[in-house]
Coordinates of C-alpha atoms in Angstrom, one line a residue:
M1 CA 77.8 101.5 129.3
R2 CA 75.2 103.3 127.4
L3 CA 72.4 103.0 125.5
P4 CA 70.0 105.6 123.6
I5 CA 66.3 104.9 124.8
Y6 CA 62.9 106.3 123.3
Q7 CA 59.4 105.8 124.5
L8 CA 56.7 106.4 122.6
D9 CA 52.8 106.5 122.9
V10 CA 51.5 104.3 120.1
F11 CA 48.4 104.4 118.4
T12 CA 47.1 108.0 120.0
E13 CA 47.9 111.6 119.3
K14 CA 47.3 112.6 122.9
Q15 CA 50.6 112.5 125.5
F16 CA 49.9 109.8 127.9
H17 CA 47.5 107.9 125.9
G18 CA 47.7 104.8 123.5
N19 CA 50.2 101.9 123.8
P20 CA 53.4 102.9 125.5
A21 CA 56.7 101.1 124.2
A22 CA 60.3 101.6 124.7
V23 CA 63.1 101.6 122.0
I24 CA 66.9 100.7 122.3
P25 CA 68.6 101.0 118.6
L26 CA 71.8 98.4 119.2
E27 CA 74.7 98.0 117.4
S28 CA 75.2 94.8 117.7
W29 CA 73.2 92.6 120.4
L30 CA 73.8 92.9 124.0
S31 CA 73.1 89.3 126.1
D32 CA 69.4 87.9 126.7
E33 CA 69.9 88.2 131.0
I34 CA 70.5 92.4 130.1
M35 CA 68.3 92.9 127.7
Q36 CA 65.8 91.5 129.9
K37 CA 66.5 93.7 133.1
I38 CA 66.3 97.0 131.3
A39 CA 63.2 95.7 129.7
S40 CA 62.2 95.0 132.9
E41 CA 63.7 98.3 134.6
N42 CA 61.5 100.2 131.7
S43 CA 58.5 98.5 133.4
L44 CA 56.6 99.3 130.0
Y45 CA 54.9 97.1 128.4
E46 CA 57.2 96.2 125.5
T47 CA 60.6 96.8 125.0
A48 CA 61.8 96.8 121.4
F49 CA 65.9 96.2 120.9
F50 CA 66.9 96.1 117.2
V51 CA 70.5 95.9 115.3
K52 CA 71.1 96.8 111.6
E53 CA 71.9 94.2 108.9
G54 CA 72.1 95.6 105.3
D55 CA 69.0 97.5 104.3
T56 CA 66.7 94.7 107.3
Y57 CA 66.5 95.7 111.4
N58 CA 66.8 92.6 113.3
I59 CA 64.2 92.9 116.0
R60 CA 63.2 91.4 119.6
W61 CA 60.4 92.6 122.4
F62 CA 60.9 92.1 126.1
T63 CA 58.4 92.8 128.6
P64 CA 58.9 93.1 132.2
R65 CA 59.0 89.2 132.5
K66 CA 59.8 87.5 129.0
E67 CA 61.1 87.6 125.8
S68 CA 58.2 88.1 123.3
D69 CA 57.7 86.4 119.4
L70 CA 55.8 88.9 118.0
C71 CA 55.5 92.4 118.9
G72 CA 52.8 95.2 116.6
H73 CA 52.8 98.5 118.9
A74 CA 56.8 98.0 119.5
T75 CA 57.1 97.9 116.1
L76 CA 55.4 100.6 115.0
A77 CA 57.4 102.7 117.4
A78 CA 61.1 101.4 116.3
A79 CA 60.1 102.1 112.8
Y80 CA 59.0 106.2 114.0
V81 CA 62.5 106.2 115.3
I82 CA 64.0 104.9 112.8
L83 CA 62.3 107.2 110.3
N84 CA 62.4 110.4 112.3
Y85 CA 65.6 109.7 114.7
M86 CA 68.2 108.2 112.6
G87 CA 68.6 110.2 109.7
T88 CA 67.5 107.3 107.1
L89 CA 66.2 108.3 103.6
E90 CA 64.2 105.7 103.1
D91 CA 60.3 105.8 103.6
R92 CA 60.1 101.8 104.5
V93 CA 61.8 100.3 107.1
K94 CA 62.0 96.3 106.9
F95 CA 62.4 94.3 110.3
H96 CA 63.2 90.5 110.7
S97 CA 62.4 88.4 113.7
S98 CA 63.5 84.6 114.4
T99 CA 59.8 84.8 115.8
G100 CA 57.3 86.7 114.1
G101 CA 59.3 86.5 110.5
D102 CA 59.6 89.8 108.0
I103 CA 57.6 93.4 109.4
E104 CA 57.4 96.1 107.1
V105 CA 55.9 99.2 107.6
W106 CA 56.2 102.7 105.0
H107 CA 54.4 105.9 105.6
D108 CA 50.7 105.9 103.8
N109 CA 48.9 109.7 103.8
G110 CA 50.2 110.7 106.6
F111 CA 49.8 107.8 108.5
Y112 CA 52.2 103.9 109.0
A113 CA 51.0 101.3 107.8
M114 CA 52.7 97.8 108.6
S115 CA 52.8 94.6 107.2
F116 CA 52.1 91.7 109.8
P117 CA 52.5 88.5 109.7
K118 CA 49.3 86.2 109.2
Q119 CA 48.0 83.3 111.9
E120 CA 46.2 80.3 111.6
I121 CA 43.3 80.6 114.0
Q122 CA 41.4 77.1 115.0
R123 CA 37.9 76.7 116.4
C124 CA 38.8 74.6 120.5
E125 CA 37.7 74.1 123.8
M126 CA 38.6 76.3 127.0
P127 CA 40.8 75.1 129.4
Y128 CA 39.5 75.1 133.2
E129 CA 41.8 77.7 134.0
L130 CA 40.5 79.9 131.9
V131 CA 36.9 79.6 132.4
L132 CA 38.1 80.2 135.9
G133 CA 40.0 83.3 135.3
L134 CA 37.6 84.8 133.4
G135 CA 34.1 83.9 134.9
K136 CA 32.0 84.2 132.0
L137 CA 31.9 81.9 129.2
P138 CA 31.9 83.4 125.7
K139 CA 29.9 81.9 122.6
A140 CA 32.7 81.1 120.8
S141 CA 36.5 80.3 121.5
Y142 CA 39.8 80.1 119.1
K143 CA 43.6 79.9 119.5
S144 CA 46.3 80.6 117.9
R145 CA 49.1 82.2 119.1
D146 CA 46.9 83.8 122.0
Y147 CA 43.7 82.9 122.6
L148 CA 39.8 84.9 120.7
L149 CA 37.1 84.4 122.8
V150 CA 33.9 86.1 121.3
Y151 CA 31.3 87.1 123.2
D152 CA 27.3 88.6 123.0
D153 CA 27.7 92.3 123.6
Q154 CA 29.9 95.1 124.6
D155 CA 28.7 95.3 127.8
Q156 CA 29.8 91.6 128.7
I157 CA 33.7 92.7 127.6
L158 CA 33.3 95.6 129.4
G159 CA 31.9 93.9 132.7
L160 CA 34.5 91.5 133.0
D161 CA 36.7 91.6 136.1
P162 CA 39.2 88.4 135.5
D163 CA 41.2 87.0 138.1
L164 CA 44.4 87.5 136.9
E165 CA 46.1 85.2 139.0
E166 CA 44.0 82.5 137.8
L167 CA 44.7 83.5 133.8
Q168 CA 48.7 83.3 134.8
H169 CA 48.3 79.5 134.7
V170 CA 47.0 79.3 131.1
Q171 CA 49.4 78.7 128.8
T172 CA 49.4 81.3 126.5
S173 CA 50.6 84.2 125.6
G174 CA 47.9 86.3 125.8
I175 CA 44.0 86.2 126.0
I176 CA 42.1 88.3 123.4
V177 CA 38.2 88.9 125.1
T178 CA 35.8 90.7 121.9
A179 CA 31.9 91.3 121.0
K180 CA 30.5 93.2 118.0
G181 CA 30.7 97.2 119.3
E182 CA 27.8 99.9 119.5
D183 CA 29.1 102.5 117.8
C184 CA 32.1 100.2 115.9
D185 CA 33.0 97.7 114.5
Y186 CA 34.0 95.4 117.5
V187 CA 35.3 96.1 121.0
L188 CA 38.2 94.4 122.7
R189 CA 40.5 93.5 125.9
Y190 CA 43.8 91.6 126.1
F191 CA 44.9 90.3 129.0
A192 CA 48.6 88.5 129.4
P193 CA 49.5 88.2 132.9
S194 CA 51.9 85.2 132.2
M195 CA 54.0 88.1 130.3
G196 CA 54.4 90.1 133.1
L197 CA 51.3 92.4 131.1
N198 CA 47.9 92.5 133.2
E199 CA 45.7 93.8 130.7
D200 CA 47.0 96.0 127.7
P201 CA 46.2 99.7 128.1
A202 CA 44.8 100.4 124.3

């Protein structure tokens, strides 16, 4: 079996920076087992697979360990492949995912813009495993698809040294830690060891 594969660095203009993703166009879906094995062998934070159906591209995402329900940077990478390497005359790409919903990507003043599904968020208590794994209590904690933990300042975010083994026991896709930045709006880090992703490189 021969499949085309593209590897792109997203959110950067420099090679070997940003957030890496693999993109694999398909004519029809492979088995879940094969797609997972391909993603595991790629050993990137996400591998996106898509199949064209009419004017929409059905898309799925896999980490090295399991399938994701939604991924932004790999979707942008897939759109870039479609718009630049697959001979399309369109300037907008429509994606559909059974888990992530409908997503569109389009050209916008030399950049790419993306409509992303909105996720509701609620304030919550931190589970014990999350407290142990991070070692520092935030000033506020929220839960949606991921945990979102708000800290007092940028230094607390930069100084976090999480216990990734402990964080694997937290029932969530990922853990976002954030605070107001000193020379930017905010800083954040993203951990997802339960998905096989220790820390998002971007």
